[in-house]
Amino acid sequence: MSKKIISLSLGVLLAAPTILAADENEGRRLAELAFASVDSAERGFIDMGEFTTFGTDVFASMDGDESGKISFDEYMGWDYGMVSVAEERDRMDAYVTALRVVFAFRDRDGDGEINKTEHRQSMNFDFQRADLNGDAVLTEREFLNGFPVMVALRAALDPDL
């Protein structure tokens, strides 16, 4: 997947809260947009290759200083596209807490940074956790209901999910 496509996909994710502000299910719709941006082949599912490529590109976009590591500040400053929804719903504290928890899980050695290996291992674990039927692909339903980042952030936005 080219950097241009990733930039466009991330741009769609970042612009989505404004577009979807009137909708009651913004978190779900944003997760659906995330799924669509990872499903670059538009097959209705995500295979590990697409997922790995997307994860590599997301890592590069989070690593603002290009150090090969994502600091806590870099992680917290990157927007999954849901910040404005959290603000509108007065759920920023819950959203930030969810991000902190996800960061802690991904920072496997607890050094306050996520290196490329930790990120790749976390992405692989997240993929396997979400793949409920073990067929090595994620359907949209599996991604929305089982991918840990999406689940954590959507729960932060709407605790009644």
CSV table of N, CA, C and O in Angstrom, one decimal, residues 29-106:
chain,number,residue,atom,x,y,z
A,29,ARG,N,-19.1,3.8,13.3
A,29,ARG,CA,-18.8,4.3,11.9
A,29,ARG,C,-17.3,4.6,11.7
A,29,ARG,O,-16.8,4.2,10.6
A,30,LEU,N,-16.7,5.1,12.7
A,30,LEU,CA,-15.2,5.4,12.5
A,30,LEU,C,-14.5,4.0,12.5
A,30,LEU,O,-13.5,3.9,11.7
A,31,ALA,N,-14.9,3.1,13.2
A,31,ALA,CA,-14.3,1.7,13.2
A,31,ALA,C,-14.6,1.1,11.8
A,31,ALA,O,-13.7,0.4,11.2
A,32,GLU,N,-15.7,1.3,11.2
A,32,GLU,CA,-16.0,0.8,9.9
A,32,GLU,C,-15.1,1.5,8.9
A,32,GLU,O,-14.7,0.8,7.9
A,33,LEU,N,-14.9,2.8,9.0
A,33,LEU,CA,-14.0,3.5,8.1
A,33,LEU,C,-12.6,2.9,8.2
A,33,LEU,O,-11.8,2.8,7.3
A,34,ALA,N,-12.2,2.6,9.5
A,34,ALA,CA,-10.8,2.0,9.7
A,34,ALA,C,-10.7,0.7,9.0
A,34,ALA,O,-9.7,0.4,8.3
A,35,PHE,N,-11.8,-0.1,9.1
A,35,PHE,CA,-11.8,-1.4,8.5
A,35,PHE,C,-11.6,-1.2,7.0
A,35,PHE,O,-10.8,-1.9,6.3
A,36,ALA,N,-12.4,-0.3,6.4
A,36,ALA,CA,-12.4,-0.1,4.9
A,36,ALA,C,-11.0,0.4,4.5
A,36,ALA,O,-10.5,0.0,3.4
A,37,SER,N,-10.3,1.2,5.3
A,37,SER,CA,-9.0,1.6,4.9
A,37,SER,C,-7.9,0.5,5.0
A,37,SER,O,-7.0,0.5,4.2
A,38,VAL,N,-8.1,-0.4,5.9
A,38,VAL,CA,-7.2,-1.6,6.0
A,38,VAL,C,-7.5,-2.5,4.8
A,38,VAL,O,-6.6,-3.1,4.3
A,39,ASP,N,-8.8,-2.7,4.5
A,39,ASP,CA,-9.2,-3.6,3.4
A,39,ASP,C,-8.9,-3.0,2.1
A,39,ASP,O,-9.8,-2.7,1.3
A,40,SER,N,-7.6,-2.8,1.8
A,40,SER,CA,-7.2,-2.1,0.6
A,40,SER,C,-7.7,-2.8,-0.7
A,40,SER,O,-7.9,-2.1,-1.7
A,41,ALA,N,-7.8,-4.1,-0.7
A,41,ALA,CA,-8.3,-4.8,-1.9
A,41,ALA,C,-9.8,-4.8,-2.0
A,41,ALA,O,-10.3,-5.3,-3.0
A,42,GLU,N,-10.5,-4.2,-1.0
A,42,GLU,CA,-11.9,-4.2,-1.0
A,42,GLU,C,-12.6,-5.5,-1.2
A,42,GLU,O,-13.5,-5.7,-2.0
A,43,ARG,N,-12.1,-6.5,-0.5
A,43,ARG,CA,-12.7,-7.9,-0.6
A,43,ARG,C,-13.7,-8.2,0.5
A,43,ARG,O,-14.3,-9.2,0.5
A,44,GLY,N,-13.8,-7.2,1.5
A,44,GLY,CA,-14.7,-7.5,2.6
A,44,GLY,C,-14.1,-8.2,3.8
A,44,GLY,O,-14.8,-8.6,4.7
A,45,PHE,N,-12.8,-8.4,3.7
A,45,PHE,CA,-12.1,-9.0,4.8
A,45,PHE,C,-10.6,-8.5,4.7
A,45,PHE,O,-10.2,-8.0,3.7
A,46,ILE,N,-9.9,-8.7,5.9
A,46,ILE,CA,-8.5,-8.3,6.0
A,46,ILE,C,-7.7,-9.5,6.2
A,46,ILE,O,-8.0,-10.3,7.1
A,47,ASP,N,-6.7,-9.7,5.3
A,47,ASP,CA,-5.7,-10.8,5.6
A,47,ASP,C,-4.5,-10.2,6.3
A,47,ASP,O,-4.4,-9.0,6.5
A,48,MET,N,-3.7,-11.1,6.8
A,48,MET,CA,-2.5,-10.7,7.6
A,48,MET,C,-1.6,-9.8,6.8
A,48,MET,O,-1.0,-8.9,7.4
A,49,GLY,N,-1.5,-10.0,5.5
A,49,GLY,CA,-0.6,-9.2,4.7
A,49,GLY,C,-1.1,-7.7,4.7
A,49,GLY,O,-0.3,-6.8,4.9
A,50,GLU,N,-2.4,-7.5,4.5
A,50,GLU,CA,-2.9,-6.1,4.5
A,50,GLU,C,-2.7,-5.5,5.9
A,50,GLU,O,-2.4,-4.4,6.0
A,51,PHE,N,-3.0,-6.4,6.9
A,51,PHE,CA,-3.0,-5.9,8.3
A,51,PHE,C,-1.5,-5.5,8.7
A,51,PHE,O,-1.3,-4.5,9.3
A,52,THR,N,-0.6,-6.3,8.3
A,52,THR,CA,0.8,-6.0,8.5
A,52,THR,C,1.3,-4.7,7.8
A,52,THR,O,2.0,-3.9,8.4
A,53,THR,N,0.9,-4.6,6.6
A,53,THR,CA,1.3,-3.4,5.8
A,53,THR,C,0.7,-2.2,6.4
A,53,THR,O,1.4,-1.1,6.6
A,54,PHE,N,-0.6,-2.2,6.8
A,54,PHE,CA,-1.2,-1.1,7.4
A,54,PHE,C,-0.6,-0.8,8.7
A,54,PHE,O,-0.3,0.4,9.1
A,55,GLY,N,-0.3,-1.8,9.5
A,55,GLY,CA,0.4,-1.6,10.8
A,55,GLY,C,1.7,-0.9,10.7
A,55,GLY,O,2.1,0.0,11.5
A,56,THR,N,2.5,-1.3,9.7
A,56,THR,CA,3.8,-0.7,9.4
A,56,THR,C,3.7,0.8,9.1
A,56,THR,O,4.4,1.6,9.6
A,57,ASP,N,2.7,1.1,8.2
A,57,ASP,CA,2.4,2.5,7.8
A,57,ASP,C,1.9,3.3,9.0
A,57,ASP,O,2.3,4.5,9.2
A,58,VAL,N,1.1,2.7,9.9
A,58,VAL,CA,0.6,3.4,11.0
A,58,VAL,C,1.8,3.7,12.0
A,58,VAL,O,1.9,4.8,12.5
A,59,PHE,N,2.6,2.7,12.2
A,59,PHE,CA,3.8,2.9,13.0
A,59,PHE,C,4.6,4.1,12.5
A,59,PHE,O,5.0,5.0,13.3
A,60,ALA,N,4.9,4.1,11.2
A,60,ALA,CA,5.7,5.2,10.6
A,60,ALA,C,5.0,6.6,10.8
A,60,ALA,O,5.7,7.6,11.1
A,61,SER,N,3.7,6.6,10.7
A,61,SER,CA,3.0,7.9,10.9
A,61,SER,C,3.0,8.3,12.4
A,61,SER,O,2.9,9.5,12.7
A,62,MET,N,3.0,7.4,13.3
A,62,MET,CA,3.0,7.7,14.8
A,62,MET,C,4.4,8.1,15.2
A,62,MET,O,4.6,9.0,16.1
A,63,ASP,N,5.5,7.6,14.5
A,63,ASP,CA,6.8,7.9,14.9
A,63,ASP,C,7.3,9.2,14.3
A,63,ASP,O,8.1,9.3,13.4
A,64,GLY,N,6.8,10.3,14.9
A,64,GLY,CA,7.0,11.6,14.4
A,64,GLY,C,8.5,12.0,14.3
A,64,GLY,O,8.9,12.7,13.4
A,65,ASP,N,9.3,11.6,15.2
A,65,ASP,CA,10.7,11.9,15.1
A,65,ASP,C,11.6,10.9,14.4
A,65,ASP,O,12.8,11.0,14.3
A,66,GLU,N,10.9,9.9,13.8
A,66,GLU,CA,11.6,8.9,13.0
A,66,GLU,C,12.7,8.2,13.7
A,66,GLU,O,13.7,7.8,13.1
A,67,SER,N,12.5,7.9,15.0
A,67,SER,CA,13.5,7.3,15.8
A,67,SER,C,13.4,5.7,15.8
A,67,SER,O,14.3,5.1,16.3
A,68,GLY,N,12.4,5.2,15.2
A,68,GLY,CA,12.2,3.8,15.2
A,68,GLY,C,11.4,3.3,16.4
A,68,GLY,O,11.3,2.1,16.6
A,69,LYS,N,11.0,4.3,17.2
A,69,LYS,CA,10.3,4.0,18.5
A,69,LYS,C,9.2,5.0,18.6
A,69,LYS,O,9.3,6.1,18.2
A,70,ILE,N,8.1,4.6,19.2
A,70,ILE,CA,6.9,5.5,19.4
A,70,ILE,C,7.0,5.8,20.9
A,70,ILE,O,6.8,4.9,21.8
A,71,SER,N,7.2,7.1,21.2
A,71,SER,CA,7.2,7.5,22.6
A,71,SER,C,5.8,7.6,23.1
A,71,SER,O,4.8,7.6,22.3
A,72,PHE,N,5.6,7.6,24.4
A,72,PHE,CA,4.3,7.8,25.0
A,72,PHE,C,3.6,9.1,24.4
A,72,PHE,O,2.5,9.0,24.1
A,73,ASP,N,4.4,10.2,24.4
A,73,ASP,CA,3.8,11.4,23.9
A,73,ASP,C,3.4,11.3,22.4
A,73,ASP,O,2.4,11.8,22.0
A,74,GLU,N,4.2,10.6,21.6
A,74,GLU,CA,3.9,10.4,20.2
A,74,GLU,C,2.6,9.6,20.1
A,74,GLU,O,1.7,9.9,19.3
A,75,TYR,N,2.5,8.6,20.9
A,75,TYR,CA,1.3,7.7,20.9
A,75,TYR,C,0.1,8.5,21.3
A,75,TYR,O,-1.0,8.4,20.6
A,76,MET,N,0.2,9.3,22.3
A,76,MET,CA,-1.0,10.0,22.8
A,76,MET,C,-1.4,11.2,21.9
A,76,MET,O,-2.5,11.6,21.9
A,77,GLY,N,-0.4,11.6,21.1
A,77,GLY,CA,-0.7,12.7,20.2
A,77,GLY,C,-1.2,12.3,18.8
A,77,GLY,O,-1.7,13.1,18.1
A,78,TRP,N,-1.2,11.0,18.6
A,78,TRP,CA,-1.7,10.5,17.3
A,78,TRP,C,-3.2,10.3,17.4
A,78,TRP,O,-3.7,9.7,18.4
A,79,ASP,N,-4.0,10.7,16.5
A,79,ASP,CA,-5.5,10.6,16.6
A,79,ASP,C,-6.0,9.4,15.7
A,79,ASP,O,-5.8,9.4,14.5
A,80,TYR,N,-6.7,8.5,16.4
A,80,TYR,CA,-7.4,7.4,15.7
A,80,TYR,C,-8.6,7.9,15.0
A,80,TYR,O,-9.3,7.1,14.4
A,81,GLY,N,-8.9,9.2,15.0
A,81,GLY,CA,-10.0,9.8,14.4
A,81,GLY,C,-11.2,9.9,15.3
A,81,GLY,O,-12.3,10.3,14.8
A,82,MET,N,-11.0,9.7,16.6
A,82,MET,CA,-12.2,9.7,17.5
A,82,MET,C,-12.1,10.8,18.6
A,82,MET,O,-13.0,10.9,19.4
A,83,VAL,N,-11.1,11.7,18.5
A,83,VAL,CA,-10.9,12.7,19.5
A,83,VAL,C,-12.1,13.7,19.6
A,83,VAL,O,-12.6,14.0,20.6
A,84,SER,N,-12.5,14.1,18.4
A,84,SER,CA,-13.6,15.1,18.4
A,84,SER,C,-14.9,14.5,18.9
A,84,SER,O,-15.7,15.1,19.6
A,85,VAL,N,-15.1,13.2,18.7
A,85,VAL,CA,-16.3,12.5,19.2
A,85,VAL,C,-16.2,12.4,20.7
A,85,VAL,O,-17.2,12.7,21.4
A,86,ALA,N,-15.0,12.1,21.2
A,86,ALA,CA,-14.8,12.0,22.7
A,86,ALA,C,-15.1,13.4,23.3
A,86,ALA,O,-15.7,13.5,24.4
A,87,GLU,N,-14.6,14.5,22.6
A,87,GLU,CA,-14.8,15.8,23.2
A,87,GLU,C,-16.3,16.1,23.2
A,87,GLU,O,-16.9,16.7,24.2
A,88,GLU,N,-17.0,15.9,22.1
A,88,GLU,CA,-18.4,16.2,22.0
A,88,GLU,C,-19.3,15.4,23.0
A,88,GLU,O,-20.3,15.9,23.5
A,89,ARG,N,-18.9,14.2,23.3
A,89,ARG,CA,-19.6,13.4,24.3
A,89,ARG,C,-19.1,13.6,25.7
A,89,ARG,O,-19.6,12.9,26.6
A,90,ASP,N,-18.2,14.5,25.9
A,90,ASP,CA,-17.6,14.7,27.2
A,90,ASP,C,-17.0,13.4,27.8
A,90,ASP,O,-17.2,13.1,29.0
A,91,ARG,N,-16.3,12.7,26.9
A,91,ARG,CA,-15.7,11.4,27.3
A,91,ARG,C,-14.2,11.4,27.1
A,91,ARG,O,-13.6,10.3,27.0
A,92,MET,N,-13.5,12.6,27.1
A,92,MET,CA,-12.1,12.7,26.9
A,92,MET,C,-11.3,11.9,28.0
A,92,MET,O,-10.3,11.2,27.7
A,93,ASP,N,-11.7,12.0,29.2
A,93,ASP,CA,-11.0,11.3,30.3
A,93,ASP,C,-11.0,9.8,30.0
A,93,ASP,O,-10.0,9.1,30.1
A,94,ALA,N,-12.2,9.2,29.6
A,94,ALA,CA,-12.3,7.8,29.3
A,94,ALA,C,-11.5,7.4,28.1
A,94,ALA,O,-10.8,6.4,28.0
A,95,TYR,N,-11.5,8.3,27.1
A,95,TYR,CA,-10.8,8.1,25.8
A,95,TYR,C,-9.3,8.1,26.1
A,95,TYR,O,-8.6,7.1,25.7
A,96,VAL,N,-8.8,9.0,26.9
A,96,VAL,CA,-7.3,9.1,27.2
A,96,VAL,C,-7.0,7.9,28.1
A,96,VAL,O,-5.9,7.3,27.8
A,97,THR,N,-7.8,7.4,29.0
A,97,THR,CA,-7.5,6.3,29.8
A,97,THR,C,-7.4,5.0,28.9
A,97,THR,O,-6.5,4.2,29.0
A,98,ALA,N,-8.3,4.9,27.9
A,98,ALA,CA,-8.3,3.8,27.0
A,98,ALA,C,-7.0,3.8,26.2
A,98,ALA,O,-6.3,2.7,26.0
A,99,LEU,N,-6.5,4.9,25.7
A,99,LEU,CA,-5.3,5.0,25.0
A,99,LEU,C,-4.1,4.6,25.9
A,99,LEU,O,-3.2,4.0,25.4
A,100,ARG,N,-4.1,5.1,27.1
A,100,ARG,CA,-3.1,4.7,28.1
A,100,ARG,C,-3.0,3.2,28.3
A,100,ARG,O,-1.9,2.6,28.3
A,101,VAL,N,-4.1,2.6,28.4
A,101,VAL,CA,-4.2,1.1,28.6
A,101,VAL,C,-3.6,0.4,27.3
A,101,VAL,O,-2.8,-0.5,27.5
A,102,VAL,N,-4.1,0.8,26.2
A,102,VAL,CA,-3.6,0.2,24.9
A,102,VAL,C,-2.1,0.4,24.8
A,102,VAL,O,-1.3,-0.5,24.5
A,103,PHE,N,-1.6,1.6,25.1
A,103,PHE,CA,-0.1,1.9,25.1
A,103,PHE,C,0.6,0.9,26.0
A,103,PHE,O,1.6,0.3,25.6
A,104,ALA,N,0.1,0.8,27.2
A,104,ALA,CA,0.8,-0.1,28.2
A,104,ALA,C,0.8,-1.5,27.7
A,104,ALA,O,1.8,-2.2,27.9
A,105,PHE,N,-0.2,-2.0,27.1
A,105,PHE,CA,-0.2,-3.4,26.5
A,105,PHE,C,0.8,-3.5,25.4
A,105,PHE,O,1.5,-4.5,25.3
A,106,ARG,N,0.9,-2.5,24.6
A,106,ARG,CA,1.8,-2.6,23.5
A,106,ARG,C,3.3,-2.3,23.9
A,106,ARG,O,4.2,-2.8,23.2
